[in-house]
mmCIF file of N, CA and C in Angstrom:
data_model
loop_
_atom_site.group_PDB
_atom_site.id
_atom_site.type_symbol
_atom_site.label_atom_id
_atom_site.label_comp_id
_atom_site.label_asym_id
_atom_site.label_seq_id
_atom_site.Cartn_x
_atom_site.Cartn_y
_atom_site.Cartn_z
ATOM 1 N N GLN A 1 69.556 3.603 -22.950
ATOM 2 C CA GLN A 1 70.025 2.848 -21.785
ATOM 3 C C GLN A 1 70.601 3.785 -20.731
ATOM 4 N N VAL A 2 70.476 3.370 -19.500
ATOM 5 C CA VAL A 2 71.031 4.115 -18.374
ATOM 6 C C VAL A 2 71.856 3.157 -17.527
ATOM 7 N N GLN A 3 73.044 3.586 -17.166
ATOM 8 C CA GLN A 3 73.894 2.769 -16.299
ATOM 9 C C GLN A 3 73.995 3.446 -14.938
ATOM 10 N N LEU A 4 73.911 2.648 -13.902
ATOM 11 C CA LEU A 4 73.938 3.162 -12.531
ATOM 12 C C LEU A 4 75.018 2.428 -11.744
ATOM 13 N N VAL A 5 75.860 3.187 -11.067
ATOM 14 C CA VAL A 5 76.937 2.594 -10.278
ATOM 15 C C VAL A 5 76.910 3.183 -8.877
ATOM 16 N N GLU A 6 76.736 2.313 -7.890
ATOM 17 C CA GLU A 6 76.677 2.760 -6.498
ATOM 18 C C GLU A 6 78.052 2.735 -5.852
ATOM 19 N N SER A 7 78.211 3.563 -4.828
ATOM 20 C CA SER A 7 79.430 3.567 -4.029
ATOM 21 C C SER A 7 79.098 4.082 -2.637
ATOM 22 N N GLY A 8 80.020 3.882 -1.701
ATOM 23 C CA GLY A 8 79.855 4.452 -0.369
ATOM 24 C C GLY A 8 79.423 3.485 0.710
ATOM 25 N N GLY A 9 79.148 2.257 0.349
ATOM 26 C CA GLY A 9 78.763 1.302 1.371
ATOM 27 C C GLY A 9 79.927 0.977 2.290
ATOM 28 N N GLY A 10 79.623 0.289 3.376
ATOM 29 C CA GLY A 10 80.669 -0.086 4.307
ATOM 30 C C GLY A 10 80.092 -0.575 5.611
ATOM 31 N N SER A 11 80.957 -0.666 6.602
ATOM 32 C CA SER A 11 80.546 -1.158 7.919
ATOM 33 C C SER A 11 80.732 -0.067 8.957
ATOM 34 N N VAL A 12 79.684 0.203 9.714
ATOM 35 C CA VAL A 12 79.758 1.187 10.794
ATOM 36 C C VAL A 12 78.995 0.653 11.992
ATOM 37 N N GLN A 13 79.241 1.268 13.139
ATOM 38 C CA GLN A 13 78.509 0.883 14.328
ATOM 39 C C GLN A 13 77.165 1.588 14.380
ATOM 40 N N ALA A 14 76.262 1.004 15.128
ATOM 41 C CA ALA A 14 74.944 1.608 15.306
ATOM 42 C C ALA A 14 75.100 3.035 15.822
ATOM 43 N N GLY A 15 74.254 3.911 15.281
ATOM 44 C CA GLY A 15 74.327 5.317 15.633
ATOM 45 C C GLY A 15 75.192 6.126 14.690
ATOM 46 N N GLY A 16 75.944 5.453 13.865
ATOM 47 C CA GLY A 16 76.841 6.129 12.939
ATOM 48 C C GLY A 16 76.144 6.582 11.680
ATOM 49 N N SER A 17 76.941 7.091 10.739
ATOM 50 C CA SER A 17 76.407 7.639 9.495
ATOM 51 C C SER A 17 77.183 7.099 8.295
ATOM 52 N N LEU A 18 76.510 7.071 7.175
ATOM 53 C CA LEU A 18 77.120 6.719 5.893
ATOM 54 C C LEU A 18 76.462 7.528 4.803
ATOM 55 N N ARG A 19 77.208 7.753 3.738
ATOM 56 C CA ARG A 19 76.635 8.402 2.570
ATOM 57 C C ARG A 19 76.831 7.496 1.365
ATOM 58 N N LEU A 20 75.732 7.131 0.746
ATOM 59 C CA LEU A 20 75.769 6.357 -0.482
ATOM 60 C C LEU A 20 75.642 7.296 -1.667
ATOM 61 N N SER A 21 76.366 6.970 -2.731
ATOM 62 C CA SER A 21 76.277 7.756 -3.961
ATOM 63 C C SER A 21 76.015 6.839 -5.133
ATOM 64 N N CYS A 22 75.335 7.378 -6.112
ATOM 65 C CA CYS A 22 75.038 6.643 -7.335
ATOM 66 C C CYS A 22 75.349 7.571 -8.511
ATOM 67 N N THR A 23 76.188 7.096 -9.409
ATOM 68 C CA THR A 23 76.519 7.870 -10.602
ATOM 69 C C THR A 23 75.784 7.283 -11.785
ATOM 70 N N ALA A 24 75.047 8.136 -12.475
ATOM 71 C CA ALA A 24 74.256 7.698 -13.624
ATOM 72 C C ALA A 24 74.917 8.148 -14.920
ATOM 73 N N SER A 25 74.834 7.307 -15.928
ATOM 74 C CA SER A 25 75.340 7.664 -17.251
ATOM 75 C C SER A 25 74.395 7.111 -18.309
ATOM 76 N N GLY A 26 74.517 7.639 -19.514
ATOM 77 C CA GLY A 26 73.626 7.225 -20.590
ATOM 78 C C GLY A 26 72.505 8.229 -20.764
ATOM 79 N N TYR A 27 71.324 7.750 -21.114
ATOM 80 C CA TYR A 27 70.196 8.632 -21.395
ATOM 81 C C TYR A 27 69.499 9.070 -20.107
ATOM 82 N N THR A 28 70.255 9.728 -19.265
ATOM 83 C CA THR A 28 69.729 10.111 -17.954
ATOM 84 C C THR A 28 68.646 11.176 -18.044
ATOM 85 N N TYR A 29 68.618 11.944 -19.130
ATOM 86 C CA TYR A 29 67.627 13.005 -19.256
ATOM 87 C C TYR A 29 66.215 12.454 -19.284
ATOM 88 N N SER A 30 66.083 11.188 -19.645
ATOM 89 C CA SER A 30 64.751 10.583 -19.758
ATOM 90 C C SER A 30 64.234 10.054 -18.420
ATOM 91 N N MET A 31 65.053 10.142 -17.373
ATOM 92 C CA MET A 31 64.652 9.592 -16.080
ATOM 93 C C MET A 31 63.937 10.640 -15.238
ATOM 94 N N ASP A 32 62.674 10.377 -14.905
ATOM 95 C CA ASP A 32 61.900 11.313 -14.105
ATOM 96 C C ASP A 32 62.010 11.030 -12.616
ATOM 97 N N CYS A 33 62.361 9.799 -12.293
ATOM 98 C CA CYS A 33 62.348 9.397 -10.889
ATOM 99 C C CYS A 33 63.556 8.508 -10.620
ATOM 100 N N MET A 34 64.210 8.729 -9.495
ATOM 101 C CA MET A 34 65.309 7.853 -9.078
ATOM 102 C C MET A 34 65.110 7.498 -7.614
ATOM 103 N N GLY A 35 65.716 6.409 -7.210
ATOM 104 C CA GLY A 35 65.503 6.014 -5.829
ATOM 105 C C GLY A 35 66.536 5.045 -5.312
ATOM 106 N N TRP A 36 66.444 4.799 -4.025
ATOM 107 C CA TRP A 36 67.263 3.809 -3.337
ATOM 108 C C TRP A 36 66.357 2.723 -2.780
ATOM 109 N N PHE A 37 66.794 1.497 -2.981
ATOM 110 C CA PHE A 37 66.103 0.334 -2.469
ATOM 111 C C PHE A 37 67.108 -0.472 -1.660
ATOM 112 N N ARG A 38 66.610 -1.374 -0.841
ATOM 113 C CA ARG A 38 67.529 -2.241 -0.096
ATOM 114 C C ARG A 38 66.921 -3.626 0.068
ATOM 115 N N GLN A 39 67.813 -4.579 0.215
ATOM 116 C CA GLN A 39 67.379 -5.950 0.433
ATOM 117 C C GLN A 39 68.295 -6.592 1.456
ATOM 118 N N ALA A 40 67.699 -6.982 2.568
ATOM 119 C CA ALA A 40 68.432 -7.666 3.623
ATOM 120 C C ALA A 40 68.369 -9.170 3.369
ATOM 121 N N PRO A 41 69.321 -9.919 3.893
ATOM 122 C CA PRO A 41 69.321 -11.378 3.691
ATOM 123 C C PRO A 41 68.010 -12.005 4.148
ATOM 124 N N GLY A 42 67.419 -12.784 3.269
ATOM 125 C CA GLY A 42 66.187 -13.474 3.606
ATOM 126 C C GLY A 42 64.944 -12.630 3.563
ATOM 127 N N LYS A 43 65.075 -11.384 3.129
ATOM 128 C CA LYS A 43 63.916 -10.486 3.077
ATOM 129 C C LYS A 43 63.690 -9.981 1.662
ATOM 130 N N GLU A 44 62.500 -9.460 1.439
ATOM 131 C CA GLU A 44 62.181 -8.897 0.144
ATOM 132 C C GLU A 44 62.821 -7.509 0.008
ATOM 133 N N ARG A 45 63.035 -7.131 -1.235
ATOM 134 C CA ARG A 45 63.559 -5.800 -1.494
ATOM 135 C C ARG A 45 62.525 -4.766 -1.103
ATOM 136 N N GLU A 46 62.974 -3.681 -0.497
ATOM 137 C CA GLU A 46 62.051 -2.637 -0.099
ATOM 138 C C GLU A 46 62.545 -1.278 -0.600
ATOM 139 N N ARG A 47 61.598 -0.425 -0.853
ATOM 140 C CA ARG A 47 61.901 0.937 -1.286
ATOM 141 C C ARG A 47 62.314 1.750 -0.068
ATOM 142 N N VAL A 48 63.429 2.441 -0.179
ATOM 143 C CA VAL A 48 63.925 3.264 0.921
ATOM 144 C C VAL A 48 63.520 4.721 0.726
ATOM 145 N N ALA A 49 63.849 5.262 -0.434
ATOM 146 C CA ALA A 49 63.545 6.671 -0.718
ATOM 147 C C ALA A 49 63.552 6.883 -2.217
ATOM 148 N N THR A 50 62.725 7.814 -2.677
ATOM 149 C CA THR A 50 62.695 8.169 -4.090
ATOM 150 C C THR A 50 62.665 9.681 -4.232
ATOM 151 N N ILE A 51 63.136 10.141 -5.368
ATOM 152 C CA ILE A 51 63.145 11.568 -5.646
ATOM 153 C C ILE A 51 62.784 11.785 -7.104
ATOM 154 N N ARG A 52 61.946 12.786 -7.333
ATOM 155 C CA ARG A 52 61.519 13.105 -8.680
ATOM 156 C C ARG A 52 62.387 14.219 -9.238
ATOM 157 N N SER A 53 62.300 14.412 -10.522
ATOM 158 C CA SER A 53 63.116 15.440 -11.165
ATOM 159 C C SER A 53 62.796 16.835 -10.646
ATOM 160 N N ASP A 54 61.579 17.030 -10.106
ATOM 161 C CA ASP A 54 61.224 18.349 -9.560
ATOM 162 C C ASP A 54 61.620 18.504 -8.102
ATOM 163 N N GLY A 55 62.258 17.470 -7.545
ATOM 164 C CA GLY A 55 62.713 17.537 -6.166
ATOM 165 C C GLY A 55 61.799 16.894 -5.148
ATOM 166 N N SER A 56 60.622 16.460 -5.574
ATOM 167 C CA SER A 56 59.709 15.780 -4.652
ATOM 168 C C SER A 56 60.348 14.495 -4.148
ATOM 169 N N THR A 57 60.078 14.163 -2.898
ATOM 170 C CA THR A 57 60.682 12.972 -2.311
ATOM 171 C C THR A 57 59.652 12.130 -1.560
ATOM 172 N N THR A 58 59.967 10.866 -1.431
ATOM 173 C CA THR A 58 59.195 9.966 -0.573
ATOM 174 C C THR A 58 60.191 9.134 0.228
ATOM 175 N N TYR A 59 59.784 8.713 1.400
ATOM 176 C CA TYR A 59 60.634 7.890 2.267
ATOM 177 C C TYR A 59 59.827 6.759 2.884
ATOM 178 N N ALA A 60 60.496 5.653 3.094
ATOM 179 C CA ALA A 60 59.885 4.580 3.866
ATOM 180 C C ALA A 60 59.754 5.063 5.310
ATOM 181 N N ASP A 61 58.705 4.620 5.979
ATOM 182 C CA ASP A 61 58.496 5.049 7.366
ATOM 183 C C ASP A 61 59.683 4.699 8.257
ATOM 184 N N SER A 62 60.327 3.595 7.947
ATOM 185 C CA SER A 62 61.423 3.116 8.785
ATOM 186 C C SER A 62 62.663 4.011 8.726
ATOM 187 N N VAL A 63 62.745 4.890 7.722
ATOM 188 C CA VAL A 63 63.939 5.729 7.585
ATOM 189 C C VAL A 63 63.635 7.219 7.689
ATOM 190 N N LYS A 64 62.377 7.571 7.798
ATOM 191 C CA LYS A 64 62.011 8.989 7.878
ATOM 192 C C LYS A 64 62.698 9.654 9.057
ATOM 193 N N GLY A 65 63.252 10.823 8.788
ATOM 194 C CA GLY A 65 63.950 11.556 9.836
ATOM 195 C C GLY A 65 65.389 11.139 10.014
ATOM 196 N N ARG A 66 65.805 10.041 9.404
ATOM 197 C CA ARG A 66 67.181 9.563 9.523
ATOM 198 C C ARG A 66 67.916 9.603 8.190
ATOM 199 N N PHE A 67 67.221 9.336 7.106
ATOM 200 C CA PHE A 67 67.838 9.290 5.784
ATOM 201 C C PHE A 67 67.374 10.493 4.958
ATOM 202 N N THR A 68 68.261 10.964 4.097
ATOM 203 C CA THR A 68 67.920 12.050 3.184
ATOM 204 C C THR A 68 68.411 11.709 1.787
ATOM 205 N N ILE A 69 67.495 11.768 0.833
ATOM 206 C CA ILE A 69 67.853 11.515 -0.565
ATOM 207 C C ILE A 69 68.041 12.857 -1.266
ATOM 208 N N SER A 70 69.041 12.925 -2.142
ATOM 209 C CA SER A 70 69.270 14.155 -2.886
ATOM 210 C C SER A 70 69.826 13.812 -4.260
ATOM 211 N N LYS A 71 69.675 14.769 -5.171
ATOM 212 C CA LYS A 71 70.077 14.521 -6.555
ATOM 213 C C LYS A 71 70.771 15.749 -7.104
ATOM 214 N N ASP A 72 71.847 15.535 -7.803
ATOM 215 C CA ASP A 72 72.558 16.610 -8.478
ATOM 216 C C ASP A 72 72.402 16.387 -9.975
ATOM 217 N N ASN A 73 71.506 17.138 -10.576
ATOM 218 C CA ASN A 73 71.213 16.931 -11.993
ATOM 219 C C ASN A 73 72.408 17.260 -12.878
ATOM 220 N N ALA A 74 73.188 18.245 -12.479
ATOM 221 C CA ALA A 74 74.337 18.629 -13.295
ATOM 222 C C ALA A 74 75.401 17.535 -13.309
ATOM 223 N N GLU A 75 75.568 16.870 -12.166
ATOM 224 C CA GLU A 75 76.585 15.832 -12.045
ATOM 225 C C GLU A 75 76.037 14.430 -12.301
ATOM 226 N N ASN A 76 74.712 14.331 -12.473
ATOM 227 C CA ASN A 76 74.063 13.022 -12.658
ATOM 228 C C ASN A 76 74.379 12.076 -11.510
ATOM 229 N N THR A 77 74.269 12.600 -10.304
ATOM 230 C CA THR A 77 74.504 11.765 -9.141
ATOM 231 C C THR A 77 73.290 11.761 -8.221
ATOM 232 N N LEU A 78 73.123 10.670 -7.538
ATOM 233 C CA LEU A 78 72.050 10.494 -6.570
ATOM 234 C C LEU A 78 72.707 10.073 -5.258
ATOM 235 N N ASP A 79 72.371 10.748 -4.172
ATOM 236 C CA ASP A 79 72.974 10.444 -2.888
ATOM 237 C C ASP A 79 71.924 10.021 -1.865
ATOM 238 N N LEU A 80 72.384 9.288 -0.881
ATOM 239 C CA LEU A 80 71.536 8.932 0.247
ATOM 240 C C LEU A 80 72.368 9.120 1.513
ATOM 241 N N ASP A 81 72.024 10.138 2.280
ATOM 242 C CA ASP A 81 72.677 10.383 3.558
ATOM 243 C C ASP A 81 71.929 9.613 4.634
ATOM 244 N N MET A 82 72.661 8.751 5.308
ATOM 245 C CA MET A 82 72.042 7.878 6.310
ATOM 246 C C MET A 82 72.639 8.188 7.683
ATOM 247 N N ASN A 83 71.792 8.587 8.600
ATOM 248 C CA ASN A 83 72.221 8.921 9.952
ATOM 249 C C ASN A 83 71.502 8.038 10.968
ATOM 250 N N SER A 84 72.032 8.038 12.187
ATOM 251 C CA SER A 84 71.431 7.243 13.268
ATOM 252 C C SER A 84 71.166 5.816 12.807
ATOM 253 N N LEU A 85 72.157 5.227 12.200
ATOM 254 C CA LEU A 85 71.985 3.903 11.612
ATOM 255 C C LEU A 85 71.737 2.847 12.673
ATOM 256 N N LYS A 86 70.919 1.878 12.283
ATOM 257 C CA LYS A 86 70.530 0.792 13.174
ATOM 258 C C LYS A 86 70.950 -0.534 12.560
ATOM 259 N N PRO A 87 71.125 -1.559 13.358
ATOM 260 C CA PRO A 87 71.468 -2.872 12.799
ATOM 261 C C PRO A 87 70.459 -3.335 11.744
ATOM 262 N N GLU A 88 69.204 -2.966 11.906
ATOM 263 C CA GLU A 88 68.182 -3.379 10.935
ATOM 264 C C GLU A 88 68.303 -2.648 9.601
ATOM 265 N N ASP A 89 69.200 -1.672 9.515
ATOM 266 C CA ASP A 89 69.473 -1.021 8.231
ATOM 267 C C ASP A 89 70.468 -1.828 7.392
ATOM 268 N N THR A 90 71.029 -2.869 7.971
ATOM 269 C CA THR A 90 71.975 -3.710 7.243
ATOM 270 C C THR A 90 71.299 -4.338 6.035
ATOM 271 N N ALA A 91 71.886 -4.125 4.867
ATOM 272 C CA ALA A 91 71.291 -4.623 3.626
ATOM 273 C C ALA A 91 72.194 -4.272 2.459
ATOM 274 N N MET A 92 71.881 -4.855 1.329
ATOM 275 C CA MET A 92 72.456 -4.409 0.056
ATOM 276 C C MET A 92 71.582 -3.267 -0.426
ATOM 277 N N TYR A 93 72.185 -2.157 -0.748
ATOM 278 C CA TYR A 93 71.452 -0.986 -1.194
ATOM 279 C C TYR A 93 71.632 -0.805 -2.697
ATOM 280 N N TYR A 94 70.517 -0.574 -3.372
ATOM 281 C CA TYR A 94 70.517 -0.449 -4.825
ATOM 282 C C TYR A 94 69.999 0.917 -5.257
ATOM 283 N N CYS A 95 70.646 1.463 -6.254
ATOM 284 C CA CYS A 95 70.186 2.677 -6.908
ATOM 285 C C CYS A 95 69.332 2.261 -8.101
ATOM 286 N N ALA A 96 68.272 3.001 -8.353
ATOM 287 C CA ALA A 96 67.391 2.661 -9.463
ATOM 288 C C ALA A 96 66.846 3.924 -10.108
ATOM 289 N N ALA A 97 66.422 3.783 -11.355
ATOM 290 C CA ALA A 97 65.889 4.927 -12.095
ATOM 291 C C ALA A 97 64.670 4.513 -12.895
ATOM 292 N N SER A 98 63.758 5.468 -13.029
ATOM 293 C CA SER A 98 62.503 5.210 -13.724
ATOM 294 C C SER A 98 62.201 6.333 -14.705
ATOM 295 N N ARG A 99 61.551 5.986 -15.801
ATOM 296 C CA ARG A 99 61.165 7.007 -16.772
ATOM 297 C C ARG A 99 60.008 7.853 -16.259
ATOM 298 N N GLY A 100 59.239 7.341 -15.331
ATOM 299 C CA GLY A 100 58.125 8.125 -14.825
ATOM 300 C C GLY A 100 57.209 7.305 -13.944
ATOM 301 N N GLY A 101 55.933 7.831 -13.801
ATOM 302 C CA GLY A 101 54.966 7.116 -12.991
ATOM 303 C C GLY A 101 54.998 7.496 -11.539
ATOM 304 N N TRP A 102 55.448 8.728 -11.265
ATOM 305 C CA TRP A 102 55.497 9.218 -9.883
ATOM 306 C C TRP A 102 54.111 9.154 -9.244
ATOM 307 N N PRO A 103 53.995 8.739 -7.978
ATOM 308 C CA PRO A 103 55.085 8.386 -7.076
ATOM 309 C C PRO A 103 55.428 6.889 -7.072
ATOM 310 N N ALA A 104 54.701 6.108 -7.807
ATOM 311 C CA ALA A 104 54.981 4.668 -7.792
ATOM 312 C C ALA A 104 56.350 4.362 -8.382
ATOM 313 N N CYS A 105 56.686 5.055 -9.485
ATOM 314 C CA CYS A 105 57.999 4.924 -10.113
ATOM 315 C C CYS A 105 58.442 3.480 -10.268
ATOM 316 N N SER A 106 57.802 2.761 -11.134
ATOM 317 C CA SER A 106 58.267 1.415 -11.438
ATOM 318 C C SER A 106 59.615 1.522 -12.124
ATOM 319 N N MET A 107 60.646 1.044 -11.442
ATOM 320 C CA MET A 107 62.012 1.282 -11.893
ATOM 321 C C MET A 107 62.372 0.494 -13.141
ATOM 322 N N ASP A 108 63.061 1.171 -14.043
ATOM 323 C CA ASP A 108 63.472 0.574 -15.307
ATOM 324 C C ASP A 108 64.930 0.133 -15.309
ATOM 325 N N TYR A 109 65.742 0.778 -14.496
ATOM 326 C CA TYR A 109 67.178 0.488 -14.472
ATOM 327 C C TYR A 109 67.656 0.342 -13.033
ATOM 328 N N TRP A 110 68.637 -0.553 -12.869
ATOM 329 C CA TRP A 110 69.143 -0.858 -11.539
ATOM 330 C C TRP A 110 70.664 -0.907 -11.535
ATOM 331 N N GLY A 111 71.241 -0.481 -10.419
ATOM 332 C CA GLY A 111 72.659 -0.679 -10.221
ATOM 333 C C GLY A 111 72.902 -2.054 -9.625
ATOM 334 N N LYS A 112 74.166 -2.383 -9.400
ATOM 335 C CA LYS A 112 74.501 -3.699 -8.872
ATOM 336 C C LYS A 112 74.493 -3.756 -7.355
ATOM 337 N N GLY A 113 74.440 -2.596 -6.723
ATOM 338 C CA GLY A 113 74.311 -2.561 -5.273
ATOM 339 C C GLY A 113 75.594 -2.290 -4.533
ATOM 340 N N THR A 114 75.432 -1.797 -3.310
ATOM 341 C CA THR A 114 76.554 -1.575 -2.406
ATOM 342 C C THR A 114 76.115 -2.032 -1.016
ATOM 343 N N LEU A 115 77.000 -2.740 -0.325
ATOM 344 C CA LEU A 115 76.628 -3.377 0.935
ATOM 345 C C LEU A 115 76.833 -2.435 2.111
ATOM 346 N N VAL A 116 75.808 -2.369 2.955
ATOM 347 C CA VAL A 116 75.863 -1.595 4.199
ATOM 348 C C VAL A 116 75.672 -2.560 5.364
ATOM 349 N N THR A 117 76.615 -2.533 6.293
ATOM 350 C CA THR A 117 76.550 -3.406 7.460
ATOM 351 C C THR A 117 76.645 -2.565 8.715
ATOM 352 N N ILE A 118 75.653 -2.690 9.576
ATOM 353 C CA ILE A 118 75.611 -1.931 10.816
ATOM 354 C C ILE A 118 75.734 -2.897 11.993
ATOM 355 N N SER A 119 76.743 -2.681 12.807
ATOM 356 C CA SER A 119 76.954 -3.546 13.959
ATOM 357 C C SER A 119 76.421 -2.886 15.225
ATOM 358 N N SER A 120 75.949 -3.714 16.132
ATOM 359 C CA SER A 120 75.363 -3.191 17.383
ATOM 360 C C SER A 120 76.425 -3.018 18.454
#
């Protein structure tokens, strides 16, 4: 089992920045892929960014150039640096982990989420 706990959400104005963090515990060595997803009210959950154990990354087109995903294997943490935030980035953000299947990475474990609210 793997447990994921997100932190760092909050409310900022458009153009601002936030850093989300996810702390993983349990059998983290078995996770080949981790990522951030988000779900806005009334919308489907979407993949924001993923990172593989070798450092490979993918990003949704809507966040490319603004968001950066990173992973600290020693600390078992996953971060998402979000810059130039827009009101449309408002959503619940979830950390997730997968045993493999890069780049699709069908996630096996999920955190409970952290809320990000961007005001215009």
